[in-house]
Coordinates of C-alpha atoms in Angstrom, one line a residue:
M852 CA 64.0 -231.5 22.2
L853 CA 66.6 -228.7 22.4
M854 CA 69.7 -228.7 20.3
D855 CA 72.9 -230.0 22.0
A856 CA 74.9 -227.4 23.9
R857 CA 77.8 -227.8 21.4
T858 CA 75.6 -226.7 18.4
I859 CA 73.4 -224.0 19.9
A860 CA 74.0 -220.5 18.6
D861 CA 76.7 -219.1 20.9
P862 CA 75.6 -215.9 22.7
I863 CA 79.1 -215.0 23.9
P864 CA 80.4 -213.2 20.8
L865 CA 77.3 -211.1 20.6
A866 CA 77.4 -210.4 24.3
Q867 CA 81.0 -209.1 23.9
A868 CA 80.0 -207.0 20.9
L869 CA 77.2 -205.4 23.0
M870 CA 79.5 -204.9 26.0
R871 CA 82.1 -203.1 23.9
C872 CA 79.5 -200.4 23.2
A873 CA 80.0 -197.8 26.0
S874 CA 76.2 -197.3 26.3
V875 CA 76.0 -195.4 29.6
T876 CA 72.5 -194.1 30.1
P877 CA 71.0 -192.6 28.0
M878 CA 73.5 -193.2 25.2
E879 CA 73.0 -196.3 23.0
A880 CA 76.6 -196.0 21.6
G881 CA 75.9 -198.4 18.8
A882 CA 74.4 -201.2 21.0
L883 CA 71.0 -201.0 19.4
G884 CA 72.6 -201.1 16.0
V885 CA 74.3 -204.4 16.9
V886 CA 71.0 -205.8 18.0
E887 CA 69.2 -204.4 15.0
A888 CA 71.7 -206.0 12.6
E889 CA 71.3 -209.4 14.2
L890 CA 67.6 -209.4 14.3
T891 CA 67.3 -208.1 10.7
R892 CA 69.3 -211.0 9.5
L893 CA 66.8 -213.3 11.3
G894 CA 63.9 -211.7 9.4
F895 CA 62.7 -209.3 12.1
R896 CA 61.1 -206.0 11.2
C897 CA 62.9 -203.3 13.3
K898 CA 61.8 -199.8 14.2
R899 CA 63.4 -197.2 16.3
Y900 CA 61.4 -194.9 18.7
R901 CA 63.1 -191.8 20.0
F902 CA 62.0 -189.8 23.0
G903 CA 64.2 -186.9 24.0
P904 CA 67.8 -188.2 24.0
V905 CA 66.7 -191.9 24.3
E906 CA 66.7 -194.4 21.4
N907 CA 64.4 -197.4 21.8
L908 CA 64.0 -200.4 19.5
Y909 CA 61.0 -202.7 18.8
A910 CA 61.5 -205.7 16.5
R911 CA 58.9 -208.3 15.5
F912 CA 59.1 -211.6 13.6
G913 CA 55.7 -212.7 12.3
D914 CA 52.2 -211.0 12.3
A915 CA 50.0 -213.5 14.1
S916 CA 49.0 -213.7 17.7
P917 CA 50.1 -214.6 20.4
N918 CA 53.0 -212.2 20.5
F919 CA 55.8 -213.3 22.9
C920 CA 58.2 -210.4 23.7
F921 CA 61.7 -210.4 25.1
A922 CA 62.4 -207.1 26.8
G923 CA 65.4 -205.4 28.4
H924 CA 67.9 -202.6 28.3
V925 CA 71.2 -202.0 26.6
D926 CA 72.1 -199.0 28.8
V927 CA 74.5 -199.5 31.7
V928 CA 75.5 -197.5 34.8
P929 CA 78.8 -195.6 34.7
P930 CA 81.8 -197.9 35.3
G931 CA 83.4 -196.1 38.2
E932 CA 87.1 -196.6 39.1
G933 CA 89.3 -199.5 40.1
W934 CA 88.6 -202.1 37.4
K935 CA 91.3 -204.7 36.7
S936 CA 90.5 -204.4 33.0
D937 CA 88.8 -201.9 30.7
P938 CA 85.1 -202.1 31.7
F939 CA 84.1 -202.0 28.0
A940 CA 86.7 -204.5 26.7
A941 CA 84.5 -207.6 27.5
E942 CA 87.5 -209.7 28.5
I943 CA 87.1 -213.4 29.3
R944 CA 89.4 -214.6 32.1
D945 CA 89.2 -218.0 33.8
G946 CA 85.8 -218.8 32.3
K947 CA 84.3 -215.4 33.4
L948 CA 83.2 -212.5 31.2
Y949 CA 84.1 -209.1 32.7
G950 CA 82.7 -205.7 31.9
R951 CA 79.7 -203.4 32.2
G952 CA 76.6 -205.3 31.3
A953 CA 78.0 -208.7 32.1
A954 CA 75.3 -209.3 34.7
D955 CA 72.9 -206.4 34.0
M956 CA 72.0 -207.2 31.3
K957 CA 73.6 -207.3 27.9
T958 CA 74.4 -210.9 28.3
A959 CA 70.7 -211.7 28.7
I960 CA 69.9 -209.9 25.5
A961 CA 72.6 -211.9 23.7
A962 CA 71.1 -215.1 25.2
M963 CA 67.7 -214.1 24.0
I964 CA 68.8 -213.5 20.4
A965 CA 70.9 -216.7 20.4
A966 CA 67.8 -218.6 21.7
T967 CA 65.6 -217.1 19.0
K968 CA 68.1 -217.8 16.3
N969 CA 68.4 -221.4 17.3
Y970 CA 64.6 -221.8 17.7
L971 CA 63.9 -220.3 14.3
A972 CA 66.4 -222.6 12.7
R973 CA 64.2 -225.6 13.5
A974 CA 60.7 -224.3 13.9
K975 CA 58.3 -221.5 12.9
P976 CA 56.3 -220.0 15.7
V977 CA 52.5 -220.1 15.5
G978 CA 52.4 -216.5 16.5
S979 CA 55.1 -213.8 16.8
I980 CA 58.4 -213.2 18.6
S981 CA 59.3 -209.6 19.4
F982 CA 62.0 -207.6 21.2
L983 CA 61.5 -204.4 23.1
L984 CA 64.8 -202.7 24.1
T985 CA 65.6 -199.3 25.7
C986 CA 68.6 -197.2 26.7
D987 CA 66.8 -195.5 29.6
E988 CA 66.2 -198.2 32.2
E989 CA 69.2 -197.3 34.4
G990 CA 68.3 -193.7 34.4
P991 CA 65.1 -191.8 34.9
A992 CA 63.2 -194.4 32.9
V993 CA 60.7 -191.9 31.6
E994 CA 61.7 -191.7 27.9
G995 CA 62.3 -195.4 27.3
T996 CA 60.0 -198.4 27.7
K997 CA 57.0 -196.4 29.0
P998 CA 56.5 -194.1 26.0
T999 CA 57.5 -196.8 23.5
L1000 CA 54.8 -199.1 24.8
A1001 CA 52.3 -196.2 24.5
A1002 CA 53.4 -195.6 20.9
L1003 CA 53.2 -199.3 20.0
A1004 CA 49.6 -199.5 21.5
A1005 CA 48.6 -196.4 19.4
E1006 CA 49.8 -198.2 16.3
G1007 CA 47.7 -201.2 17.2
E1008 CA 50.6 -203.4 18.3
K1009 CA 49.7 -206.0 21.0
I1010 CA 52.1 -207.9 23.2
D1011 CA 50.6 -210.9 24.9
H1012 CA 53.4 -212.1 27.2
C1013 CA 56.8 -210.7 28.1
L1014 CA 60.0 -211.9 29.6
V1015 CA 62.5 -209.4 30.9
G1016 CA 66.1 -210.4 31.2
E1017 CA 67.0 -208.6 34.4
P1018 CA 69.5 -210.5 36.6
T1019 CA 67.0 -212.3 39.0
S1020 CA 69.1 -215.2 40.1
E1021 CA 70.7 -215.4 43.6
D1022 CA 72.8 -218.4 44.5
C1023 CA 72.8 -220.1 41.1
V1024 CA 71.4 -219.2 37.7
G1025 CA 67.8 -220.0 37.3
D1026 CA 66.9 -220.3 41.0
V1027 CA 64.6 -217.2 41.0
I1028 CA 62.0 -215.9 38.7
K1029 CA 60.6 -212.5 39.5
N1030 CA 56.8 -212.4 39.0
G1031 CA 56.6 -209.1 40.7
R1032 CA 58.5 -206.1 42.1
R1033 CA 57.8 -203.7 44.9
G1034 CA 57.1 -200.1 44.2
S1035 CA 59.6 -197.5 45.3
L1036 CA 59.1 -193.9 46.5
N1037 CA 62.0 -191.5 47.3
V1038 CA 61.0 -188.3 49.1
S1039 CA 63.1 -185.4 50.2
I1040 CA 61.8 -183.2 53.1
E1041 CA 63.2 -179.8 54.0
M1042 CA 62.3 -177.9 57.2
S1043 CA 63.0 -174.2 57.4
G1044 CA 63.1 -172.3 60.7
K1045 CA 64.9 -169.3 62.2
Q1046 CA 68.5 -169.3 63.0
G1047 CA 69.5 -168.2 66.5
H1048 CA 71.7 -168.7 69.6
V1049 CA 71.2 -172.0 71.4
A1050 CA 71.1 -170.0 74.7
Y1051 CA 68.0 -168.1 73.5
P1052 CA 65.8 -170.8 71.9
H1053 CA 62.7 -168.7 72.3
R1054 CA 64.1 -166.3 69.7
A1055 CA 64.7 -169.0 67.1
I1056 CA 62.8 -171.8 65.4
N1057 CA 64.7 -175.0 65.3
P1058 CA 63.8 -177.0 62.1
V1059 CA 65.6 -180.1 63.4
T1060 CA 62.9 -180.7 66.0
P1061 CA 59.9 -181.0 63.6
L1062 CA 62.1 -182.9 61.2
M1063 CA 62.9 -185.5 63.8
E1064 CA 59.3 -185.7 64.9
T1065 CA 58.4 -186.3 61.3
A1066 CA 60.9 -189.1 60.9
A1067 CA 59.8 -190.7 64.2
A1068 CA 56.1 -190.6 63.2
L1069 CA 56.8 -192.1 59.8
K1070 CA 58.9 -194.9 61.2
A1071 CA 56.4 -195.7 63.9
R1072 CA 53.6 -196.6 61.5
K1073 CA 53.3 -200.2 60.4
L1074 CA 52.4 -200.0 56.8
D1075 CA 51.0 -203.5 56.3
D1076 CA 51.5 -207.2 57.0
G1077 CA 52.4 -208.0 53.4
A1078 CA 50.3 -208.7 50.3
P1079 CA 49.9 -211.8 48.1
G1080 CA 53.4 -212.6 46.9
F1081 CA 55.0 -209.7 48.7
D1082 CA 56.7 -209.0 52.0
P1083 CA 55.5 -206.1 54.2
S1084 CA 56.2 -202.6 52.9
N1085 CA 59.1 -200.8 54.5
L1086 CA 60.2 -197.2 55.1
E1087 CA 63.8 -196.3 55.7
V1088 CA 65.2 -192.8 56.4
T1089 CA 68.4 -192.7 54.3
S1090 CA 69.8 -189.3 55.2
I1091 CA 69.4 -186.4 57.7
D1092 CA 71.4 -183.3 56.9
V1093 CA 71.8 -180.0 58.7
G1094 CA 75.2 -178.7 57.6
N1095 CA 75.7 -177.0 60.9
A1096 CA 79.4 -176.9 62.0
A1097 CA 78.7 -174.9 65.2
H1098 CA 77.5 -176.3 68.5
N1099 CA 76.0 -173.0 69.7
V1100 CA 73.9 -172.1 66.7
I1101 CA 70.3 -173.2 66.0
P1102 CA 70.3 -173.9 62.2
Q1103 CA 68.1 -172.3 59.6
R1104 CA 67.4 -175.5 57.6
A1105 CA 67.4 -179.2 58.0
S1106 CA 66.6 -181.9 55.4
L1107 CA 65.7 -185.6 55.4
K1108 CA 65.6 -188.2 52.6
L1109 CA 63.6 -191.4 52.8
N1110 CA 62.6 -194.4 50.7
I1111 CA 59.6 -196.7 50.9
R1112 CA 59.5 -200.1 49.2
F1113 CA 55.8 -200.9 49.0
N1114 CA 53.6 -203.7 47.9
T1115 CA 50.2 -203.7 46.1
N1116 CA 48.4 -202.5 49.3
H1117 CA 49.6 -199.0 48.5
T1118 CA 50.0 -196.4 45.8
G1119 CA 52.8 -193.9 45.6
E1120 CA 50.3 -191.1 45.6
A1121 CA 48.6 -192.2 48.8
L1122 CA 52.0 -192.7 50.6
Y1123 CA 53.2 -189.3 49.5
A1124 CA 50.0 -187.7 50.8
W1125 CA 50.5 -189.4 54.1
I1126 CA 54.1 -188.2 54.4
E1127 CA 53.0 -184.7 53.4
D1128 CA 50.3 -184.6 56.1
V1129 CA 52.8 -185.8 58.8
A1130 CA 55.5 -183.3 57.8
E1131 CA 53.1 -180.3 57.6
A1132 CA 51.6 -181.1 61.0
A1133 CA 55.0 -181.3 62.6
A1134 CA 56.1 -178.0 61.0
A1135 CA 52.9 -176.2 62.0
R1136 CA 53.4 -177.2 65.7
A1137 CA 57.0 -175.8 65.6
G1138 CA 56.2 -172.7 63.6
A1139 CA 58.5 -173.9 60.8
Q1140 CA 58.0 -174.1 57.1
V1141 CA 58.2 -177.4 55.1
S1142 CA 58.7 -178.3 51.5
L1143 CA 58.6 -181.8 50.1
R1144 CA 59.9 -183.2 46.8
I1145 CA 59.5 -186.6 45.2
A1146 CA 63.0 -187.6 43.9
S1147 CA 61.7 -190.7 42.1
R1148 CA 58.9 -193.2 42.2
S1149 CA 57.9 -196.4 40.6
V1150 CA 54.8 -198.6 40.9
P1151 CA 54.7 -202.3 41.9
F1152 CA 53.8 -205.1 39.6
Y1153 CA 52.5 -208.6 40.2
T1154 CA 51.8 -211.4 37.8
T1155 CA 49.6 -213.9 39.5
P1156 CA 51.0 -217.4 39.4
G1157 CA 49.3 -219.3 36.6
P1158 CA 49.9 -220.8 33.1
F1159 CA 52.5 -218.2 32.1
T1160 CA 54.6 -218.6 35.3
D1161 CA 54.1 -222.4 35.1
L1162 CA 55.5 -222.4 31.6
L1163 CA 58.6 -220.4 32.7
I1164 CA 59.2 -222.7 35.7
A1165 CA 59.0 -225.8 33.4
A1166 CA 61.5 -224.2 31.0
V1167 CA 63.9 -223.3 33.7
T1168 CA 63.6 -226.8 35.2
E1169 CA 64.4 -228.3 31.8
A1170 CA 67.4 -226.1 31.2
F1171 CA 68.9 -226.0 34.7
G1172 CA 67.7 -229.3 36.1
R1173 CA 66.0 -227.6 39.1
A1174 CA 62.8 -225.7 39.7
P1175 CA 63.0 -222.0 40.5
V1176 CA 61.1 -220.1 43.1
L1177 CA 58.8 -217.1 42.3
A1178 CA 59.8 -213.9 44.2
T1179 CA 59.0 -210.2 44.3
T1180 CA 62.1 -208.9 46.1
G1181 CA 64.8 -206.6 44.7
G1182 CA 64.8 -203.3 43.0
T1183 CA 62.6 -201.9 40.3
S1184 CA 62.5 -202.7 36.5
D1185 CA 60.7 -201.7 33.4
A1186 CA 58.3 -204.6 34.0
R1187 CA 56.3 -202.0 36.0
Y1188 CA 55.4 -200.4 32.7
I1189 CA 55.0 -203.6 30.7
K1190 CA 52.4 -205.0 33.2
D1191 CA 49.8 -202.6 31.8
Y1192 CA 50.1 -204.2 28.4
A1193 CA 51.0 -207.9 28.9
Q1194 CA 51.6 -210.5 31.5
V1195 CA 55.3 -210.1 32.4
A1196 CA 58.0 -211.8 34.5
E1197 CA 61.8 -211.5 34.8
L1198 CA 64.5 -214.2 34.4
G1199 CA 68.2 -213.6 34.0
L1200 CA 71.7 -214.3 35.4
R1201 CA 72.9 -213.9 39.0
N1202 CA 72.8 -210.3 40.3
E1203 CA 75.7 -210.6 42.7
T1204 CA 78.1 -208.3 40.7
A1205 CA 75.5 -206.0 39.0
H1206 CA 76.6 -202.4 39.1
M1207 CA 79.9 -203.3 40.9
V1208 CA 83.5 -202.7 39.8
D1209 CA 84.7 -205.8 37.9
E1210 CA 81.1 -206.8 37.1
H1211 CA 81.2 -210.3 35.6
C1212 CA 79.4 -213.5 34.9
D1213 CA 80.2 -217.1 34.1
V1214 CA 80.5 -217.7 30.4
E1215 CA 78.7 -221.1 30.7
D1216 CA 75.9 -219.5 32.6
V1217 CA 75.1 -217.3 29.6
R1218 CA 75.0 -220.3 27.3
T1219 CA 72.7 -222.2 29.6
L1220 CA 70.5 -219.1 29.9
A1221 CA 70.2 -219.1 26.1
R1222 CA 69.1 -222.7 26.2
C1223 CA 66.6 -221.8 28.9
Y1224 CA 65.1 -219.0 26.8
E1225 CA 64.9 -221.4 23.8
A1226 CA 63.0 -223.8 26.0
V1227 CA 60.6 -220.9 26.9
L1228 CA 60.0 -220.3 23.1
A1229 CA 59.5 -224.0 22.4
R1230 CA 56.9 -224.4 25.2
Y1231 CA 55.2 -221.1 24.4
F1232 CA 54.6 -222.0 20.8
S1233 CA 54.1 -225.8 21.2

């Protein structure tokens, strides 16, 4: 039985302490130090891993298996302008906590630590509890969780199951658990032709024509009908730029940006090869030159429903009084790296205000999330 809500370790002061660290990617700005101090007091062994400018933290309580890991990030996106209060003041107004990281996802980290503190006050896990935290999730995500996991594996460290605190909920806290995420591929295409007068097109090579042919061909293909747990993959052209202010000039260059959110039917490499073939064929027909660049990419992950997801659903139902659904929608997360080392899922607060000006969450939702995480630990080690 969980402790009463009035006596559970309160995650709010810790959440505020974390949010007052201006840890805009890739700077940790003291946030990892706040976590390290809390976990050290609980008996965790903490170690930092630095890759480039990025600090990462791994902490473990116990030596035995299984090893249950809480994972997440302390970095946040830049605050932007127009806030009603200092985005790093962590103010509470009318029962809501305002500031960067309120939804994504310093509050979840605080809830994880509060849950762990409360659980350890009344039980000793038959196994280990660990934390894996980075300052690189909101940025390129190449010097954070990914190399840290590789370093841990090289040291013989094994994680059995992992819960990431990304803001997964939609209408109310606990209504969605992410047991997968789609992959994402961003590609830029530039066509180069020969500038000329529109009245003499035979003397020029218009790069806009093969670029539009490329876009049309890419959009015309039906990528798939979906995959287990996933909606159909989708391609969207996000920008077409020429930069031509004149009506009577055929431009020298034209560029296009696109994104594909893809399921487990595809790999980023195969999709890029297809895009490259289509673009090169269109350029060759027009006598133009083409260059392509991958702006970013991430792989999909999928945890097949089973004992681990059943445990999470039972814990959420216990804490929130309603059963969540499993989903694979939304953006990417570091779970795409964790999947290669452990079964992984995501559970956190509502994502409605994530990355927005005046980002906020309900104070009581954070406390309930802490009780939910405690229920996960209790069931995992029962």
